Amino acid sequence: MNREKWIEILSEKWMLLATLLMCMLPLSMGIGLLIESMPLLQQYRLGSLIRNSAWSPAEGKFGMISFIVGTLWVTGLSLCMAAPVSLLVSIYVTQYAKPWLMRTIHIVMDILAGIPSVVYGVWGVLVIVPWISQKLAPTFGYSSSGYCILSGGLVLAVMSIPYILHLQIEIFRTIPIELKEVSLSLGATYWETIKHVLLRQARRGIIASVGLGISKALGETIAVLMVVGNVPQIPENIFQAGYPLPALIANNYGEMMSVPHYLSALMFASLILFLIICLFNSVSHWIIYKINRI
Amino acid sequence: MKYIPHLLRSRKRKILEENIMKSIMAITTYSIILVFIYLILVISWKGIPALSWEMISEIPSGGFYFGKEGGILNAIIGSIYLSVGATFLSLLISIPIALYLNIHLLHHNRIKGGIRYLLDILWGIPSILYGAFGFILMIVFHLQASLLAGIITLALLITPIIIRAFDEALQGIPEGLLEASYAMGLTRNQIAFHIFVRQAMPGLITATLIGFGRAIGDAASVLFTTGYTDHIPTSLDDPTASLPLAIFFQLSSPIPEVRERAYAAAFILTLIILAISLLIRLCTSRLSKYQI
């Protein structure tokens, strides 16, 4: 009996400790990044770091704006493609399609979500990059190497569709069938029911799923890094190379120890990314939490 | 009477609109499946010709990075060490947390909700930030880029993923089972590890496999923390190669033979991931027949 009791106490303490550790993790991550980026923040003003575009660590210039703009471009492009596509697919598989198509889409979604980002990168280099440099860019009258923000956006769209789709299918499934039946019995066609009843009911859920898609796309590193070109500039059109924040962090890990403030600048970039992602994440999860409670 | 043609016309237009939208949606759905098949085909078509026994059974030798002989055994073994270690370490934390949420905190809805909320946020943090955090931990604890640092970072990355998957399985257990176990006089520890773990075993195996798959394919977090080497690591302090980084480095090479190897390595990695998803499907269908 005594031994049983000890095991009980021990296991409960371990459970509590593990839970506390995990709950402290977001906070300690934020604080850790903040402390490591302190040397840079003490040397430079926050506003000038974010507003300047000159990036030359050896000369002590750490302007972040081109990286922030690059991140926004790639994320925005991928969302413009991924969000409508996944909305159309999720409506089709939940409302019109036969069960086997639903099952197939589920399998495809699971595997696509599991494929490592470096494989998407290889695919992007093999397929998307040549296609853009040889076909798409000349059609619009631009010349491009193919390593550009449009390639990054395309690869990212394929990667984020499974996540957005998964959430949206869940949302459309939870809408009570009675709402649909009422609308149909009033003589609305199936599509009108979807347009006026389902989409209105699912509005907040769709916003939340897109928010989560944004936070997923913001942090995607390797696949984007491989196709986006990595030139620190503010891109003027989508066929030019860009340089998103995660790519900056991943690309310079080797040389960051040798230049003063370099490490700190990369940690500051991580901090910006961390804050934006946490913001999108927490708002989206808050919306989902509210929906589930009703 | 004179309104009927008008009504008919609008009815026709409605049906036309429905049909147009329906076909757009159908085309989009099938094109997703096509993109998926295309992706797998491209990776196999480029990878299989470059694959050889030498590639998966030897470590890089002298002229490897100029297209000479050698293989990527170091990366394969390194990746397996990293992901097995990370999955094991992560299970030590995630099993207790998931059980704690579903047994001890079952009726504390606010605390439970708060913890799940935090875990959801952690789930969404990208691997590059875990890599940066792992790097900070390395600075704090004076670690070198090593197998150990990589395992710790990867474990942090996959813990929220494993908890979420296991937690979903545990939430499906009927509350009556918990009450019946209390009525039998079992302690909470016995309930957790003898009844709940057994009951949610398919969920636990699925969660472990998902975590393992994520760990083996992740490149951004090990970039900072494990370094890269041509040798097979012999201790926890050694830097370690990993499959995703091998692909990444070899693909950026200007020499075609080296790039070919990157395609082959990508094919191997894709095969591993496909095998894991197949295993997950088998587990969920086979094992769930023993559940209540």
PDB file of N, CA and C in Angstrom, chain B residues 164-226:
ATOM      1  N   ARG B 164      -1.165  16.760 -28.733  1.00  0.00           N
ATOM      2  CA  ARG B 164      -2.468  17.009 -29.346  1.00  0.00           C
ATOM      3  C   ARG B 164      -3.080  15.716 -29.879  1.00  0.00           C
ATOM      4  N   ALA B 165      -2.259  14.905 -30.563  1.00  0.00           N
ATOM      5  CA  ALA B 165      -2.800  13.666 -31.138  1.00  0.00           C
ATOM      6  C   ALA B 165      -3.230  12.689 -30.047  1.00  0.00           C
ATOM      7  N   PHE B 166      -2.407  12.547 -28.986  1.00  0.00           N
ATOM      8  CA  PHE B 166      -2.740  11.621 -27.908  1.00  0.00           C
ATOM      9  C   PHE B 166      -3.948  12.129 -27.124  1.00  0.00           C
ATOM     10  N   ASP B 167      -3.991  13.440 -26.926  1.00  0.00           N
ATOM     11  CA  ASP B 167      -5.082  14.065 -26.183  1.00  0.00           C
ATOM     12  C   ASP B 167      -6.420  13.809 -26.878  1.00  0.00           C
ATOM     13  N   GLU B 168      -6.416  13.885 -28.217  1.00  0.00           N
ATOM     14  CA  GLU B 168      -7.649  13.629 -28.953  1.00  0.00           C
ATOM     15  C   GLU B 168      -8.139  12.205 -28.713  1.00  0.00           C
ATOM     16  N   ALA B 169      -7.184  11.255 -28.679  1.00  0.00           N
ATOM     17  CA  ALA B 169      -7.571   9.868 -28.436  1.00  0.00           C
ATOM     18  C   ALA B 169      -8.116   9.709 -27.021  1.00  0.00           C
ATOM     19  N   LEU B 170      -7.467  10.373 -26.046  1.00  0.00           N
ATOM     20  CA  LEU B 170      -7.904  10.235 -24.654  1.00  0.00           C
ATOM     21  C   LEU B 170      -9.282  10.857 -24.438  1.00  0.00           C
ATOM     22  N   GLN B 171      -9.551  11.947 -25.156  1.00  0.00           N
ATOM     23  CA  GLN B 171     -10.849  12.601 -24.976  1.00  0.00           C
ATOM     24  C   GLN B 171     -12.001  11.724 -25.437  1.00  0.00           C
ATOM     25  N   GLY B 172     -11.684  10.738 -26.291  1.00  0.00           N
ATOM     26  CA  GLY B 172     -12.731   9.852 -26.767  1.00  0.00           C
ATOM     27  C   GLY B 172     -13.114   8.773 -25.762  1.00  0.00           C
ATOM     28  N   ILE B 173     -12.337   8.639 -24.673  1.00  0.00           N
ATOM     29  CA  ILE B 173     -12.641   7.608 -23.676  1.00  0.00           C
ATOM     30  C   ILE B 173     -13.859   8.035 -22.863  1.00  0.00           C
ATOM     31  N   PRO B 174     -14.875   7.176 -22.735  1.00  0.00           N
ATOM     32  CA  PRO B 174     -16.073   7.574 -21.996  1.00  0.00           C
ATOM     33  C   PRO B 174     -15.773   7.812 -20.514  1.00  0.00           C
ATOM     34  N   GLU B 175     -16.474   8.793 -19.949  1.00  0.00           N
ATOM     35  CA  GLU B 175     -16.205   9.153 -18.556  1.00  0.00           C
ATOM     36  C   GLU B 175     -16.584   8.017 -17.613  1.00  0.00           C
ATOM     37  N   GLY B 176     -17.530   7.184 -18.061  1.00  0.00           N
ATOM     38  CA  GLY B 176     -17.961   6.052 -17.241  1.00  0.00           C
ATOM     39  C   GLY B 176     -16.807   5.125 -16.879  1.00  0.00           C
ATOM     40  N   LEU B 177     -15.831   5.010 -17.797  1.00  0.00           N
ATOM     41  CA  LEU B 177     -14.683   4.147 -17.535  1.00  0.00           C
ATOM     42  C   LEU B 177     -13.878   4.678 -16.360  1.00  0.00           C
ATOM     43  N   LEU B 178     -13.718   5.994 -16.304  1.00  0.00           N
ATOM     44  CA  LEU B 178     -12.986   6.607 -15.197  1.00  0.00           C
ATOM     45  C   LEU B 178     -13.727   6.379 -13.891  1.00  0.00           C
ATOM     46  N   GLU B 179     -15.053   6.586 -13.925  1.00  0.00           N
ATOM     47  CA  GLU B 179     -15.852   6.405 -12.709  1.00  0.00           C
ATOM     48  C   GLU B 179     -15.817   4.958 -12.233  1.00  0.00           C
ATOM     49  N   ALA B 180     -15.924   4.034 -13.198  1.00  0.00           N
ATOM     50  CA  ALA B 180     -15.875   2.609 -12.839  1.00  0.00           C
ATOM     51  C   ALA B 180     -14.540   2.266 -12.198  1.00  0.00           C
ATOM     52  N   SER B 181     -13.439   2.855 -12.746  1.00  0.00           N
ATOM     53  CA  SER B 181     -12.124   2.553 -12.194  1.00  0.00           C
ATOM     54  C   SER B 181     -11.980   3.113 -10.786  1.00  0.00           C
ATOM     55  N   TYR B 182     -12.508   4.325 -10.566  1.00  0.00           N
ATOM     56  CA  TYR B 182     -12.486   4.891  -9.211  1.00  0.00           C
ATOM     57  C   TYR B 182     -13.265   3.977  -8.267  1.00  0.00           C
ATOM     58  N   ALA B 183     -14.397   3.484  -8.749  1.00  0.00           N
ATOM     59  CA  ALA B 183     -15.247   2.652  -7.910  1.00  0.00           C
ATOM     60  C   ALA B 183     -14.550   1.345  -7.551  1.00  0.00           C
ATOM     61  N   MET B 184     -13.648   0.880  -8.406  1.00  0.00           N
ATOM     62  CA  MET B 184     -12.893  -0.335  -8.104  1.00  0.00           C
ATOM     63  C   MET B 184     -11.766  -0.067  -7.122  1.00  0.00           C
ATOM     64  N   GLY B 185     -11.564   1.173  -6.752  1.00  0.00           N
ATOM     65  CA  GLY B 185     -10.539   1.495  -5.770  1.00  0.00           C
ATOM     66  C   GLY B 185      -9.156   1.676  -6.354  1.00  0.00           C
ATOM     67  N   LEU B 186      -9.045   1.929  -7.639  1.00  0.00           N
ATOM     68  CA  LEU B 186      -7.733   2.148  -8.247  1.00  0.00           C
ATOM     69  C   LEU B 186      -7.235   3.556  -7.942  1.00  0.00           C
ATOM     70  N   THR B 187      -5.904   3.679  -7.841  1.00  0.00           N
ATOM     71  CA  THR B 187      -5.355   5.024  -7.697  1.00  0.00           C
ATOM     72  C   THR B 187      -5.333   5.678  -9.075  1.00  0.00           C
ATOM     73  N   ARG B 188      -5.131   7.004  -9.059  1.00  0.00           N
ATOM     74  CA  ARG B 188      -5.145   7.717 -10.337  1.00  0.00           C
ATOM     75  C   ARG B 188      -3.990   7.301 -11.228  1.00  0.00           C
ATOM     76  N   ASN B 189      -2.868   6.948 -10.580  1.00  0.00           N
ATOM     77  CA  ASN B 189      -1.714   6.487 -11.343  1.00  0.00           C
ATOM     78  C   ASN B 189      -2.024   5.190 -12.062  1.00  0.00           C
ATOM     79  N   GLN B 190      -2.694   4.261 -11.339  1.00  0.00           N
ATOM     80  CA  GLN B 190      -3.054   2.990 -11.969  1.00  0.00           C
ATOM     81  C   GLN B 190      -4.049   3.206 -13.101  1.00  0.00           C
ATOM     82  N   ILE B 191      -5.017   4.114 -12.860  1.00  0.00           N
ATOM     83  CA  ILE B 191      -5.998   4.406 -13.910  1.00  0.00           C
ATOM     84  C   ILE B 191      -5.275   4.923 -15.151  1.00  0.00           C
ATOM     85  N   ALA B 192      -4.330   5.867 -14.909  1.00  0.00           N
ATOM     86  CA  ALA B 192      -3.650   6.501 -16.029  1.00  0.00           C
ATOM     87  C   ALA B 192      -2.886   5.480 -16.850  1.00  0.00           C
ATOM     88  N   PHE B 193      -2.010   4.698 -16.173  1.00  0.00           N
ATOM     89  CA  PHE B 193      -1.082   3.876 -16.947  1.00  0.00           C
ATOM     90  C   PHE B 193      -1.589   2.480 -17.252  1.00  0.00           C
ATOM     91  N   HIS B 194      -2.561   1.987 -16.471  1.00  0.00           N
ATOM     92  CA  HIS B 194      -3.049   0.639 -16.770  1.00  0.00           C
ATOM     93  C   HIS B 194      -4.320   0.670 -17.603  1.00  0.00           C
ATOM     94  N   ILE B 195      -5.139   1.694 -17.420  1.00  0.00           N
ATOM     95  CA  ILE B 195      -6.417   1.688 -18.127  1.00  0.00           C
ATOM     96  C   ILE B 195      -6.444   2.684 -19.278  1.00  0.00           C
ATOM     97  N   PHE B 196      -6.102   3.936 -18.999  1.00  0.00           N
ATOM     98  CA  PHE B 196      -6.228   4.940 -20.052  1.00  0.00           C
ATOM     99  C   PHE B 196      -5.212   4.726 -21.168  1.00  0.00           C
ATOM    100  N   VAL B 197      -3.960   4.437 -20.799  1.00  0.00           N
ATOM    101  CA  VAL B 197      -2.941   4.237 -21.840  1.00  0.00           C
ATOM    102  C   VAL B 197      -3.316   3.048 -22.708  1.00  0.00           C
ATOM    103  N   ARG B 198      -3.796   1.957 -22.058  1.00  0.00           N
ATOM    104  CA  ARG B 198      -4.158   0.774 -22.818  1.00  0.00           C
ATOM    105  C   ARG B 198      -5.342   1.076 -23.735  1.00  0.00           C
ATOM    106  N   GLN B 199      -6.300   1.819 -23.181  1.00  0.00           N
ATOM    107  CA  GLN B 199      -7.501   2.121 -23.943  1.00  0.00           C
ATOM    108  C   GLN B 199      -7.193   3.016 -25.152  1.00  0.00           C
ATOM    109  N   ALA B 200      -6.250   3.933 -24.953  1.00  0.00           N
ATOM    110  CA  ALA B 200      -5.943   4.889 -26.028  1.00  0.00           C
ATOM    111  C   ALA B 200      -4.700   4.468 -26.797  1.00  0.00           C
ATOM    112  N   MET B 201      -4.331   3.176 -26.725  1.00  0.00           N
ATOM    113  CA  MET B 201      -3.098   2.717 -27.355  1.00  0.00           C
ATOM    114  C   MET B 201      -3.002   3.054 -28.847  1.00  0.00           C
ATOM    115  N   PRO B 202      -4.054   2.823 -29.654  1.00  0.00           N
ATOM    116  CA  PRO B 202      -3.937   3.210 -31.072  1.00  0.00           C
ATOM    117  C   PRO B 202      -3.621   4.690 -31.217  1.00  0.00           C
ATOM    118  N   GLY B 203      -4.267   5.507 -30.394  1.00  0.00           N
ATOM    119  CA  GLY B 203      -4.007   6.952 -30.435  1.00  0.00           C
ATOM    120  C   GLY B 203      -2.575   7.266 -30.076  1.00  0.00           C
ATOM    121  N   LEU B 204      -2.057   6.543 -29.067  1.00  0.00           N
ATOM    122  CA  LEU B 204      -0.682   6.799 -28.632  1.00  0.00           C
ATOM    123  C   LEU B 204       0.308   6.417 -29.730  1.00  0.00           C
ATOM    124  N   ILE B 205       0.070   5.262 -30.351  1.00  0.00           N
ATOM    125  CA  ILE B 205       0.992   4.835 -31.419  1.00  0.00           C
ATOM    126  C   ILE B 205       0.924   5.811 -32.593  1.00  0.00           C
ATOM    127  N   THR B 206      -0.308   6.215 -32.955  1.00  0.00           N
ATOM    128  CA  THR B 206      -0.450   7.195 -34.029  1.00  0.00           C
ATOM    129  C   THR B 206       0.298   8.472 -33.690  1.00  0.00           C
ATOM    130  N   ALA B 207       0.108   8.950 -32.453  1.00  0.00           N
ATOM    131  CA  ALA B 207       0.758  10.194 -32.031  1.00  0.00           C
ATOM    132  C   ALA B 207       2.266  10.060 -32.123  1.00  0.00           C
ATOM    133  N   THR B 208       2.788   8.903 -31.669  1.00  0.00           N
ATOM    134  CA  THR B 208       4.233   8.685 -31.715  1.00  0.00           C
ATOM    135  C   THR B 208       4.741   8.708 -33.153  1.00  0.00           C
ATOM    136  N   LEU B 209       3.976   8.033 -34.040  1.00  0.00           N
ATOM    137  CA  LEU B 209       4.409   7.994 -35.436  1.00  0.00           C
ATOM    138  C   LEU B 209       4.361   9.378 -36.079  1.00  0.00           C
ATOM    139  N   ILE B 210       3.307  10.145 -35.760  1.00  0.00           N
ATOM    140  CA  ILE B 210       3.233  11.501 -36.313  1.00  0.00           C
ATOM    141  C   ILE B 210       4.437  12.313 -35.846  1.00  0.00           C
ATOM    142  N   GLY B 211       4.737  12.206 -34.557  1.00  0.00           N
ATOM    143  CA  GLY B 211       5.873  12.940 -34.010  1.00  0.00           C
ATOM    144  C   GLY B 211       7.178  12.506 -34.657  1.00  0.00           C
ATOM    145  N   PHE B 212       7.334  11.187 -34.817  1.00  0.00           N
ATOM    146  CA  PHE B 212       8.548  10.653 -35.439  1.00  0.00           C
ATOM    147  C   PHE B 212       8.696  11.176 -36.864  1.00  0.00           C
ATOM    148  N   GLY B 213       7.571  11.166 -37.599  1.00  0.00           N
ATOM    149  CA  GLY B 213       7.616  11.650 -38.977  1.00  0.00           C
ATOM    150  C   GLY B 213       8.003  13.110 -39.055  1.00  0.00           C
ATOM    151  N   ARG B 214       7.456  13.901 -38.117  1.00  0.00           N
ATOM    152  CA  ARG B 214       7.798  15.313 -38.124  1.00  0.00           C
ATOM    153  C   ARG B 214       9.264  15.510 -37.775  1.00  0.00           C
ATOM    154  N   ALA B 215       9.762  14.703 -36.821  1.00  0.00           N
ATOM    155  CA  ALA B 215      11.152  14.871 -36.384  1.00  0.00           C
ATOM    156  C   ALA B 215      12.121  14.491 -37.493  1.00  0.00           C
ATOM    157  N   ILE B 216      11.799  13.426 -38.235  1.00  0.00           N
ATOM    158  CA  ILE B 216      12.763  12.968 -39.239  1.00  0.00           C
ATOM    159  C   ILE B 216      12.803  13.913 -40.438  1.00  0.00           C
ATOM    160  N   GLY B 217      11.701  14.658 -40.665  1.00  0.00           N
ATOM    161  CA  GLY B 217      11.678  15.508 -41.842  1.00  0.00           C
ATOM    162  C   GLY B 217      12.048  16.948 -41.583  1.00  0.00           C
ATOM    163  N   ASP B 218      12.290  17.300 -40.323  1.00  0.00           N
ATOM    164  CA  ASP B 218      12.472  18.712 -40.047  1.00  0.00           C
ATOM    165  C   ASP B 218      13.911  19.145 -40.221  1.00  0.00           C
ATOM    166  N   ALA B 219      14.095  20.220 -40.956  1.00  0.00           N
ATOM    167  CA  ALA B 219      15.450  20.688 -41.242  1.00  0.00           C
ATOM    168  C   ALA B 219      15.780  21.962 -40.478  1.00  0.00           C
ATOM    169  N   ALA B 220      14.804  22.865 -40.358  1.00  0.00           N
ATOM    170  CA  ALA B 220      15.111  24.197 -39.850  1.00  0.00           C
ATOM    171  C   ALA B 220      15.581  24.168 -38.402  1.00  0.00           C
ATOM    172  N   SER B 221      15.076  23.232 -37.596  1.00  0.00           N
ATOM    173  CA  SER B 221      15.456  23.261 -36.186  1.00  0.00           C
ATOM    174  C   SER B 221      16.817  22.610 -35.947  1.00  0.00           C
ATOM    175  N   VAL B 222      17.178  21.624 -36.792  1.00  0.00           N
ATOM    176  CA  VAL B 222      18.473  20.990 -36.565  1.00  0.00           C
ATOM    177  C   VAL B 222      19.611  21.765 -37.225  1.00  0.00           C
ATOM    178  N   LEU B 223      19.243  22.702 -38.098  1.00  0.00           N
ATOM    179  CA  LEU B 223      20.246  23.514 -38.782  1.00  0.00           C
ATOM    180  C   LEU B 223      21.156  24.233 -37.780  1.00  0.00           C
ATOM    181  N   PHE B 224      20.544  24.788 -36.738  1.00  0.00           N
ATOM    182  CA  PHE B 224      21.304  25.508 -35.731  1.00  0.00           C
ATOM    183  C   PHE B 224      22.005  24.573 -34.752  1.00  0.00           C
ATOM    184  N   THR B 225      21.335  23.449 -34.453  1.00  0.00           N
ATOM    185  CA  THR B 225      21.705  22.766 -33.224  1.00  0.00           C
ATOM    186  C   THR B 225      22.546  21.510 -33.403  1.00  0.00           C
ATOM    187  N   THR B 226      22.504  20.856 -34.588  1.00  0.00           N
ATOM    188  CA  THR B 226      23.269  19.615 -34.683  1.00  0.00           C
ATOM    189  C   THR B 226      24.502  19.721 -35.556  1.00  0.00           C
TER     190      THR B 226
END
